[in-house]
mmCIF file of C-alpha atoms in Angstrom:
data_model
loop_
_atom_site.group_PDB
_atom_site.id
_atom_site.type_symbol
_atom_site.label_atom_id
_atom_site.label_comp_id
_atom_site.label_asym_id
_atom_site.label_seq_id
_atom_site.Cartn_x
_atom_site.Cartn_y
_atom_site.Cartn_z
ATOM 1 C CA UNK O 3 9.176 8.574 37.939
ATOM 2 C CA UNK O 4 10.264 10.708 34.834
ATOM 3 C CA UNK O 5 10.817 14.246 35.849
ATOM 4 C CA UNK O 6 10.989 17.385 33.839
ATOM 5 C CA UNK O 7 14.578 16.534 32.203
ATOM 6 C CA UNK O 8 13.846 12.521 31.459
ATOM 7 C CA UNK O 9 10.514 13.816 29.544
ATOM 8 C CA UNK O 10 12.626 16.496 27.454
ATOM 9 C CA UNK O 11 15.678 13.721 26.880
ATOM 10 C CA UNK O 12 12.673 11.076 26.007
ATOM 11 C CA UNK O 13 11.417 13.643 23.730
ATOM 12 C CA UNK O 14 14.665 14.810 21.892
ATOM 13 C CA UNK O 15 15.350 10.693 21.238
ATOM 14 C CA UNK O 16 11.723 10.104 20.015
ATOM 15 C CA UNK O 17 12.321 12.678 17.597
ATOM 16 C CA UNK O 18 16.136 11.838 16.753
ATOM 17 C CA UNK O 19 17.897 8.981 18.193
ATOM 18 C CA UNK O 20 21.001 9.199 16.998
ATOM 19 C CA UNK O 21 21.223 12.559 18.992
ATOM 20 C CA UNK O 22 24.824 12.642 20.854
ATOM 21 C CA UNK O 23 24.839 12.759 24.463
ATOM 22 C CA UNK O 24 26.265 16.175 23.810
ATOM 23 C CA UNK O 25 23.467 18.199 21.633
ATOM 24 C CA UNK O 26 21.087 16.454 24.132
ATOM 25 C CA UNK O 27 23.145 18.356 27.141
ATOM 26 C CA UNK O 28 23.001 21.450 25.543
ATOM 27 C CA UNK O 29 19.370 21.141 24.669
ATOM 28 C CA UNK O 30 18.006 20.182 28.466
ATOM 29 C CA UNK O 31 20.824 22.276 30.242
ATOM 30 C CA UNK O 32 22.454 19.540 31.570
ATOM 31 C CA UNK O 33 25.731 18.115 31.643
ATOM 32 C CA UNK O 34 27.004 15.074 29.381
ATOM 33 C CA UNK O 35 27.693 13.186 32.693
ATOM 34 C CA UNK O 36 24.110 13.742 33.830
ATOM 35 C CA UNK O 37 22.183 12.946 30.582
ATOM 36 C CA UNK O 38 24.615 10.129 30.135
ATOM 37 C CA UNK O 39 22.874 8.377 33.643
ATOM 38 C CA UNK O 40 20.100 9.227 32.982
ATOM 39 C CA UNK O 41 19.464 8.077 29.417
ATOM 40 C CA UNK O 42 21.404 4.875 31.344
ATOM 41 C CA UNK O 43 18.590 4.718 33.753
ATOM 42 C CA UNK O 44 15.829 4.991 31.540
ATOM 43 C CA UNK O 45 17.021 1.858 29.901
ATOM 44 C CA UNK O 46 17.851 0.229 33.053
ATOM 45 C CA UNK O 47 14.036 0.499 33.963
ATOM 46 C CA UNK O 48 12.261 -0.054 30.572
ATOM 47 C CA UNK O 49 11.503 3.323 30.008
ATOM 48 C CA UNK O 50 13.673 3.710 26.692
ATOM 49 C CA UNK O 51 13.534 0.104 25.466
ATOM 50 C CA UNK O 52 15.823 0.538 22.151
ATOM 51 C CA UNK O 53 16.833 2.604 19.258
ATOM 52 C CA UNK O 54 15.252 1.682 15.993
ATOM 53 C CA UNK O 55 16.566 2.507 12.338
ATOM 54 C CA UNK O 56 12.753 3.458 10.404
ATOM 55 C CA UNK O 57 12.532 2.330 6.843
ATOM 56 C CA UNK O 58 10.088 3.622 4.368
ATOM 57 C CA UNK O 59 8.414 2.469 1.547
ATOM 58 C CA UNK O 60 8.764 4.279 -1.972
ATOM 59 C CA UNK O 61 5.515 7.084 -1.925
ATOM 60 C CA UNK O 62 4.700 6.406 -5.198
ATOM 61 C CA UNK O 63 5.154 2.807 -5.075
ATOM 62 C CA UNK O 64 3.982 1.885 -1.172
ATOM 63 C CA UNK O 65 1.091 1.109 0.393
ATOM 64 C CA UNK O 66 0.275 1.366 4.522
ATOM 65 C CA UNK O 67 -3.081 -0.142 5.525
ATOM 66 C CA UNK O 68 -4.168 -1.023 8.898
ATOM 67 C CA UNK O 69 -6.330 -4.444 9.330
ATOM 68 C CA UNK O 70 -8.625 -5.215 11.604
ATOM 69 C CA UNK O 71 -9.023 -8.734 12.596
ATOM 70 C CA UNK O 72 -12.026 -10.099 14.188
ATOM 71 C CA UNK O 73 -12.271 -14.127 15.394
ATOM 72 C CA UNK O 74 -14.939 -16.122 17.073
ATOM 73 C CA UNK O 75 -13.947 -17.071 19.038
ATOM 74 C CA UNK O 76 -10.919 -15.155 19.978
ATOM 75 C CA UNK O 77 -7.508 -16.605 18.374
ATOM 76 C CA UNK O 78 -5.224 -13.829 19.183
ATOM 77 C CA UNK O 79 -2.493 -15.767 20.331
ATOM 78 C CA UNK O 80 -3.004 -19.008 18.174
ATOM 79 C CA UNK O 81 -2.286 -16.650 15.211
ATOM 80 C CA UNK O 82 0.530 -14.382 16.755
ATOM 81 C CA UNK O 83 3.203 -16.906 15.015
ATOM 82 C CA UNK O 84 1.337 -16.188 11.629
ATOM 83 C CA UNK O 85 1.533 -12.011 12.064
ATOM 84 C CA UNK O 86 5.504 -13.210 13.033
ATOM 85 C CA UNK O 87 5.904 -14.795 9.754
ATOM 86 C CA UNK O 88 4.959 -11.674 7.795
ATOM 87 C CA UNK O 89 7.752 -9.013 7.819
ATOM 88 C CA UNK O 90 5.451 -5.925 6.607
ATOM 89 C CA UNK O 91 3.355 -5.866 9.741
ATOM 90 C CA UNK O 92 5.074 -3.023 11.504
ATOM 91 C CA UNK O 93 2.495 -2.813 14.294
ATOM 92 C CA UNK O 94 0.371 -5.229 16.027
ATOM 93 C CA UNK O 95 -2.391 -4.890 18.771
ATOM 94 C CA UNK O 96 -4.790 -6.426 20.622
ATOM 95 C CA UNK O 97 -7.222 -4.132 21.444
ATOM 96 C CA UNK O 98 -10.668 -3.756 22.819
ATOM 97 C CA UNK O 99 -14.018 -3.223 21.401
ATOM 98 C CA UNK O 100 -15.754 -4.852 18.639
ATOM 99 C CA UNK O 101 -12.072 -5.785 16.841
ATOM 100 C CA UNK O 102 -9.645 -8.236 17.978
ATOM 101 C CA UNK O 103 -6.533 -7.347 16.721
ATOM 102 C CA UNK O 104 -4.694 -4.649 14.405
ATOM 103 C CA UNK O 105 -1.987 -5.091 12.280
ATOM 104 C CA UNK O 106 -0.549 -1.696 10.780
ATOM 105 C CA UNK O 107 1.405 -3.067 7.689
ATOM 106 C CA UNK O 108 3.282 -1.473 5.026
ATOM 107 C CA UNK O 109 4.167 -3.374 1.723
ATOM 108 C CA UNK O 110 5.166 -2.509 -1.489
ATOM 109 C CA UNK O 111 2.479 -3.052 -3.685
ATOM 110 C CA UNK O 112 -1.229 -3.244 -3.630
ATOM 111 C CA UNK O 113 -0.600 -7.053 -5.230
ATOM 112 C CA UNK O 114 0.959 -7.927 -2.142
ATOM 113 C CA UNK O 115 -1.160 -6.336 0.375
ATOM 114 C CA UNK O 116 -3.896 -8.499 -1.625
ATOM 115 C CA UNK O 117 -1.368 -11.938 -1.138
ATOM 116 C CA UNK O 118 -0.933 -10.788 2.772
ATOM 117 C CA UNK O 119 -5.374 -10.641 2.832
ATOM 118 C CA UNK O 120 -5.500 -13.741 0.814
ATOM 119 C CA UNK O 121 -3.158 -15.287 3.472
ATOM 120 C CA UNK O 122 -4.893 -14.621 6.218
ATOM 121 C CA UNK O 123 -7.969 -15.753 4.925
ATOM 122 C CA UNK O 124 -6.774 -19.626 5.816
ATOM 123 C CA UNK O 125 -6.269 -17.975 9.449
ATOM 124 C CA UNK O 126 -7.849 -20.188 12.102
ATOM 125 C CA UNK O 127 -11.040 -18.844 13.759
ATOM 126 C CA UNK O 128 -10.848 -15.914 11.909
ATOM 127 C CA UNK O 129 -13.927 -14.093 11.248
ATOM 128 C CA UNK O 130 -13.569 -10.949 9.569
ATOM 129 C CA UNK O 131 -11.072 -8.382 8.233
ATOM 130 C CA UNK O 132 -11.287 -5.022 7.588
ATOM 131 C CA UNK O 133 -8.470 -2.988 5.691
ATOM 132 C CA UNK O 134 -8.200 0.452 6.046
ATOM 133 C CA UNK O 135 -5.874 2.625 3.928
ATOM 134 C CA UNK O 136 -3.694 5.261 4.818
ATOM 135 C CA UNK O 137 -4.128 8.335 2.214
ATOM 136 C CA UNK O 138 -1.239 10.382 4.251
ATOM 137 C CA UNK O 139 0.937 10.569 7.274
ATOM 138 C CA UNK O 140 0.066 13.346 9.738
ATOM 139 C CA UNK O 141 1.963 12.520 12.958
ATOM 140 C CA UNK O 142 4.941 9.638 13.495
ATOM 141 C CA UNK O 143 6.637 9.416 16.810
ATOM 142 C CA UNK O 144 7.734 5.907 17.166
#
């Protein structure tokens, strides 16, 4: 169980991974030694499951959408190789509700968001997709 100082470490990584065990020391009022093992045993046990380099897409030239995918019947793992293939989707979910799945992809032009939804058009099973656009980025804490 993640006490007071795992939660603050977790939190100074979310926000800036490449963090050195020293600021992080400093910043919780620990020792290196102490963040060091614990930082250790957060990845021992899943909690911290890897550091991650984010890219972005030009502002004036990207697009980020979100698709919702809807199959009868459900294809969710029949199509998993497919999402695989395509190296925009960032994100992908199974969720509940009325929607299957959803894919949170950024590309770098509307032309080939439109060849990624004329793709998965041949999907098996698939019924219905929604896009959704994403006007502006309020929070990001993966």
């Amino acid at each position: 169980m993640a006490d007071q100082y795992d939660q603050k470490i977790l939190g100074l990584l979310v926000n800036d991974a490449r963090l050195s065990v020293s600021d992080i020391s400093r910043q919780v009022n620990l020792s290196r030694s102490a963040v060091s093992e614990r930082i250790k045993r957060m990845e021992d046990n899943g909690t911290i499951t890897g550091y991650h380099a984010h890219t972005s897409v030009s502002k004036e030239e990207g697009v980020t959408a979100y698709l919702a995918l809807t199959f009868r019947p459900l294809s969710c793992d029949l199509v998993q190789p497919l999402v695989e293939a395509i190296p925009e989707v960032k994100l992908s979910h199974s969720i509940s509700g009325d929607l299957d799945l959803l894919l949170l992809v950024q590309t770098p032009s509307m032309a080939r968001l439109n060849d990624i939804r004329n793709e998965m058009d041949s999907w098996p099973n698939l019924d219905k997709i929604v896009t959704h656009m994403c006007l502006s980025k309020r929070i990001d804490r993966w």
